[in-house]
PDB file of C-alpha atoms in Angstrom:
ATOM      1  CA  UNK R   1    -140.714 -54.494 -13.950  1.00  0.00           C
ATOM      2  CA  UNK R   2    -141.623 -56.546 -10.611  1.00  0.00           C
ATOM      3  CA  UNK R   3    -143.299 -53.936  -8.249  1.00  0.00           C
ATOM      4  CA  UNK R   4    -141.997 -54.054  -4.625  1.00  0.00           C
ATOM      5  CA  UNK R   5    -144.680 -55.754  -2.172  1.00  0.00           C
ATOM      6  CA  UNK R   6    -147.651 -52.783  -1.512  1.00  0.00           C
ATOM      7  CA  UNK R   7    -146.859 -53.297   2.556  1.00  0.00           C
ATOM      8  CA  UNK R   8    -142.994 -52.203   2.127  1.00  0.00           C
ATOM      9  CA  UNK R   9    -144.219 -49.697  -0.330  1.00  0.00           C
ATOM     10  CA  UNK R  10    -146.814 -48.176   2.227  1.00  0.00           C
ATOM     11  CA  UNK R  11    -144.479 -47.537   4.759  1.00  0.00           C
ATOM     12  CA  UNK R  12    -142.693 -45.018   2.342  1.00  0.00           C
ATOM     13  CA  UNK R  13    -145.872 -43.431   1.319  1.00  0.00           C
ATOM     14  CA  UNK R  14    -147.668 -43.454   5.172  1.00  0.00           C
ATOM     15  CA  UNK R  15    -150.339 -40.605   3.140  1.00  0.00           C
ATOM     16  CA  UNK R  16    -151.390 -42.659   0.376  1.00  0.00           C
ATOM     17  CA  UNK R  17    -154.273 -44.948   0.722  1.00  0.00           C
ATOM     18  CA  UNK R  18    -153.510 -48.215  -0.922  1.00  0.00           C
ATOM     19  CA  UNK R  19    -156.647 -50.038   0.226  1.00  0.00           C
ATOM     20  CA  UNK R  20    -157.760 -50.710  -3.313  1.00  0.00           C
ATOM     21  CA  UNK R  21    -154.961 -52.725  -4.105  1.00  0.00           C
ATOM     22  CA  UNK R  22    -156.241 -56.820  -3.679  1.00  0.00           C
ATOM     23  CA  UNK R  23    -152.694 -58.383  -3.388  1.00  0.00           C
ATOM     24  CA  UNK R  24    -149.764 -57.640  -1.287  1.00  0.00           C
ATOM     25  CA  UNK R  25    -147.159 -59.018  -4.378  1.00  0.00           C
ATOM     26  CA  UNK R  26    -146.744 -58.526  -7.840  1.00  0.00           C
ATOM     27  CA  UNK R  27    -149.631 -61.132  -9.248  1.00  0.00           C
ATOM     28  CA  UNK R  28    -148.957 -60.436 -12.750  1.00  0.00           C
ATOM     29  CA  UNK R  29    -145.384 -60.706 -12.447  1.00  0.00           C
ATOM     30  CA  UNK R  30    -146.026 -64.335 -11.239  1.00  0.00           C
ATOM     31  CA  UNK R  31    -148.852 -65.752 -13.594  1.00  0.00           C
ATOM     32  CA  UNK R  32    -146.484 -64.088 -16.559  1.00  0.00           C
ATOM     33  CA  UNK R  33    -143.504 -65.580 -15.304  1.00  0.00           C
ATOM     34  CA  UNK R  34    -140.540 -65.585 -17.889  1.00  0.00           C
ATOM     35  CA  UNK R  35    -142.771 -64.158 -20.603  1.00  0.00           C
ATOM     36  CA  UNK R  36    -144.079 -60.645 -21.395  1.00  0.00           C
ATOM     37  CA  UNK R  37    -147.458 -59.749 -21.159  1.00  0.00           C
ATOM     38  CA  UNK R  38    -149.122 -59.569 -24.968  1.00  0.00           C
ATOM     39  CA  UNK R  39    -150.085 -56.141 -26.410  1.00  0.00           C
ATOM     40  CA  UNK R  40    -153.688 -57.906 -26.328  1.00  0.00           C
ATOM     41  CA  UNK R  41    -153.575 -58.843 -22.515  1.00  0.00           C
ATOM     42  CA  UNK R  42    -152.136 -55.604 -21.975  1.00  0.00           C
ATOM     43  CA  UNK R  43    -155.015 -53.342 -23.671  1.00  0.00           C
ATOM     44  CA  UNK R  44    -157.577 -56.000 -21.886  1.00  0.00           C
ATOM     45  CA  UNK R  45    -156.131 -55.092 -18.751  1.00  0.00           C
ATOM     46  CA  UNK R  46    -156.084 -51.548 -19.480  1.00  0.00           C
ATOM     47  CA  UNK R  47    -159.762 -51.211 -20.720  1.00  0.00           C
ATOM     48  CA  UNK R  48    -160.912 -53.404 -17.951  1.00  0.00           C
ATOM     49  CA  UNK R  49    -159.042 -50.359 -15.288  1.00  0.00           C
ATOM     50  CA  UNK R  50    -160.896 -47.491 -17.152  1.00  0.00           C
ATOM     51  CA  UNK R  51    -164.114 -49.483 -17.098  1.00  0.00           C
ATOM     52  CA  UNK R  52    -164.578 -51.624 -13.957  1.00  0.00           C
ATOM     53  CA  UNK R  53    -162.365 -48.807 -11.267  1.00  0.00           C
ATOM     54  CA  UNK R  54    -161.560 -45.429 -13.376  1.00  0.00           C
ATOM     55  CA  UNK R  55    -165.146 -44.689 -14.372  1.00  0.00           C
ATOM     56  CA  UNK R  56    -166.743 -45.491 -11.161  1.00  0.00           C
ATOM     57  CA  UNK R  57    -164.788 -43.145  -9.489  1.00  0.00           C
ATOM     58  CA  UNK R  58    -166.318 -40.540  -7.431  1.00  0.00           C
ATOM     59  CA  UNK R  59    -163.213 -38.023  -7.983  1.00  0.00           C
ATOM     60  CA  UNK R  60    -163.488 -35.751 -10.814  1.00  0.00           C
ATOM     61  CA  UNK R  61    -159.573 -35.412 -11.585  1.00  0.00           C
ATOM     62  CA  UNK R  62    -157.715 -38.559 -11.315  1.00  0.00           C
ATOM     63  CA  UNK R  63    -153.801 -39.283 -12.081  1.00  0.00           C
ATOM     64  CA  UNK R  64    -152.680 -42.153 -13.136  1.00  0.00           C
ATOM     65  CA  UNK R  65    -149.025 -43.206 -12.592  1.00  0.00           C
ATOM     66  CA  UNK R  66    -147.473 -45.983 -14.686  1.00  0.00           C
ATOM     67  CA  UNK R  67    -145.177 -47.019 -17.167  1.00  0.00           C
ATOM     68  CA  UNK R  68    -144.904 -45.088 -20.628  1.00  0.00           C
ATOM     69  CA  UNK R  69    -145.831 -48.399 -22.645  1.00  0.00           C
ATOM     70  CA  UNK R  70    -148.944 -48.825 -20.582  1.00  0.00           C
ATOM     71  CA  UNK R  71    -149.905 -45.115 -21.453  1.00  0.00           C
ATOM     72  CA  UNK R  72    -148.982 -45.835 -25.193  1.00  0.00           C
ATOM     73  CA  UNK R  73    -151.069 -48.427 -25.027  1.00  0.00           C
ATOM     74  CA  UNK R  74    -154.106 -46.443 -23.042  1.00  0.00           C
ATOM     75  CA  UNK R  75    -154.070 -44.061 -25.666  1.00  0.00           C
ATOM     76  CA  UNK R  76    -153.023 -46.114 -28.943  1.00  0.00           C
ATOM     77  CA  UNK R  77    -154.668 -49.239 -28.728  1.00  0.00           C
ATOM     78  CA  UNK R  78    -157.966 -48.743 -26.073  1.00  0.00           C
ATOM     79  CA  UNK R  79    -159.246 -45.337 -26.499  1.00  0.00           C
ATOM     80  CA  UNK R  80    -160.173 -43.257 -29.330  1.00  0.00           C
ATOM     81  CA  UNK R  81    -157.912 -40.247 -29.208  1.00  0.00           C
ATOM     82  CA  UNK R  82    -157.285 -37.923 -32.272  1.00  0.00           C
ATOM     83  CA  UNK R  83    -154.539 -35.792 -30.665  1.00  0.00           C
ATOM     84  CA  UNK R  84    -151.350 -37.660 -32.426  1.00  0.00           C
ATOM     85  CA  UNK R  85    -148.909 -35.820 -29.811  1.00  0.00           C
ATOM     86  CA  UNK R  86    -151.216 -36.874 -27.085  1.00  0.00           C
ATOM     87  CA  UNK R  87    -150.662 -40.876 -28.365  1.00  0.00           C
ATOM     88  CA  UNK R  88    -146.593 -39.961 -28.901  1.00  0.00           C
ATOM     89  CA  UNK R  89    -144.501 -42.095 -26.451  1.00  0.00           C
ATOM     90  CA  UNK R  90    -144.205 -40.498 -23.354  1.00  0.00           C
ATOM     91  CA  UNK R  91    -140.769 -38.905 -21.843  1.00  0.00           C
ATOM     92  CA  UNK R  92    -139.287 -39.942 -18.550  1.00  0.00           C
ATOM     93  CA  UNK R  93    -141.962 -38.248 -15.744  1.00  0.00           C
ATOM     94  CA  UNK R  94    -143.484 -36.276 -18.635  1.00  0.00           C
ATOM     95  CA  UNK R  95    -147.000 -35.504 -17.579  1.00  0.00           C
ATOM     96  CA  UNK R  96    -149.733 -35.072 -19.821  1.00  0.00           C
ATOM     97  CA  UNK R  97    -153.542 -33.955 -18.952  1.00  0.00           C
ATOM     98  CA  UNK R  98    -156.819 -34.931 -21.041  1.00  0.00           C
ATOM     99  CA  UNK R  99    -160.482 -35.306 -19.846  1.00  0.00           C
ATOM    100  CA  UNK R 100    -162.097 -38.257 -20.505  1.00  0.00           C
ATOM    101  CA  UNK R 101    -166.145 -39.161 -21.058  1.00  0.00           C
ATOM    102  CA  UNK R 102    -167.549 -42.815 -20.834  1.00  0.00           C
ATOM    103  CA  UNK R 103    -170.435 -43.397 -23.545  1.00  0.00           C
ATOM    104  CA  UNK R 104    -172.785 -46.213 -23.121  1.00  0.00           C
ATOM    105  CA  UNK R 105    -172.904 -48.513 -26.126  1.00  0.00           C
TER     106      UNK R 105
END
C-alpha cells in the first residue's frame, strides 16, 4: 500500500517526531511502480532497518509498526527466531513483544 505523504501525515500525529524519515512521498512505491517488491528486496530492506537505524538506537524498547508481511518476513526470512508462534502470521493490530541482541560476526 502507497503511504500518504509524511507532511499530511504529521499534521495528524503533531506528537510524533518524524524527522528520521528522508522523503516526503512514498519512494518505494515509485521505483516499484506496477510490480511488487521481491521477498529478496524485501528481507534486504528489512535487515538493512535492524542494522543501519534499529541497532543504533539509543532507546532500549522500540515498537515497530508495519504491515504483517513485513513482520513475517522480519521474523521468517532475516532473523533467527525459534519461537514458531512468534514467526506465525500476525492478526489485524495483534501485538507481539521479543528482545532482540545484535552479535558481531
Amino acid at each position: 500500500n502507497k503511504r500518504r505523504p509524511v507532511g499530511e501525515i504529521r499534521e495528524d500525529y503533531p506528537e510524533i517526531d518524524f524527522s528520521d524519515i528522508e522523503h516526503d512521498g512514498d519512494v518505494l512505491w515509485e521505483e516499484y511502480g506496477e510490480r511488487r517488491e521481491t521477498l529478496l528486496e524485501k528481507s534486504e530492506r528489512i535487515y538493512e532497518f535492524l542494522t543501519e537505524y534499529i541497532r543504533h538506537r539509543p532507546e532500549d524498547e522500540i515498537s515497530i509498526v508495519c504491515h504483517s508481511a513485513y513482520l513475517f518476513t522480519l521474523l521468517n526470512a532475516v532473523m533467527d527466531v525459534d519461537d514458531e508462534e512468534l514467526g506465525s502470521w500476525f492478526l489485524t493490530s495483534e501485538v507481539r513483544s521479543l528482545q532482540m541482541t545484535f552479535i558481531e560476526r
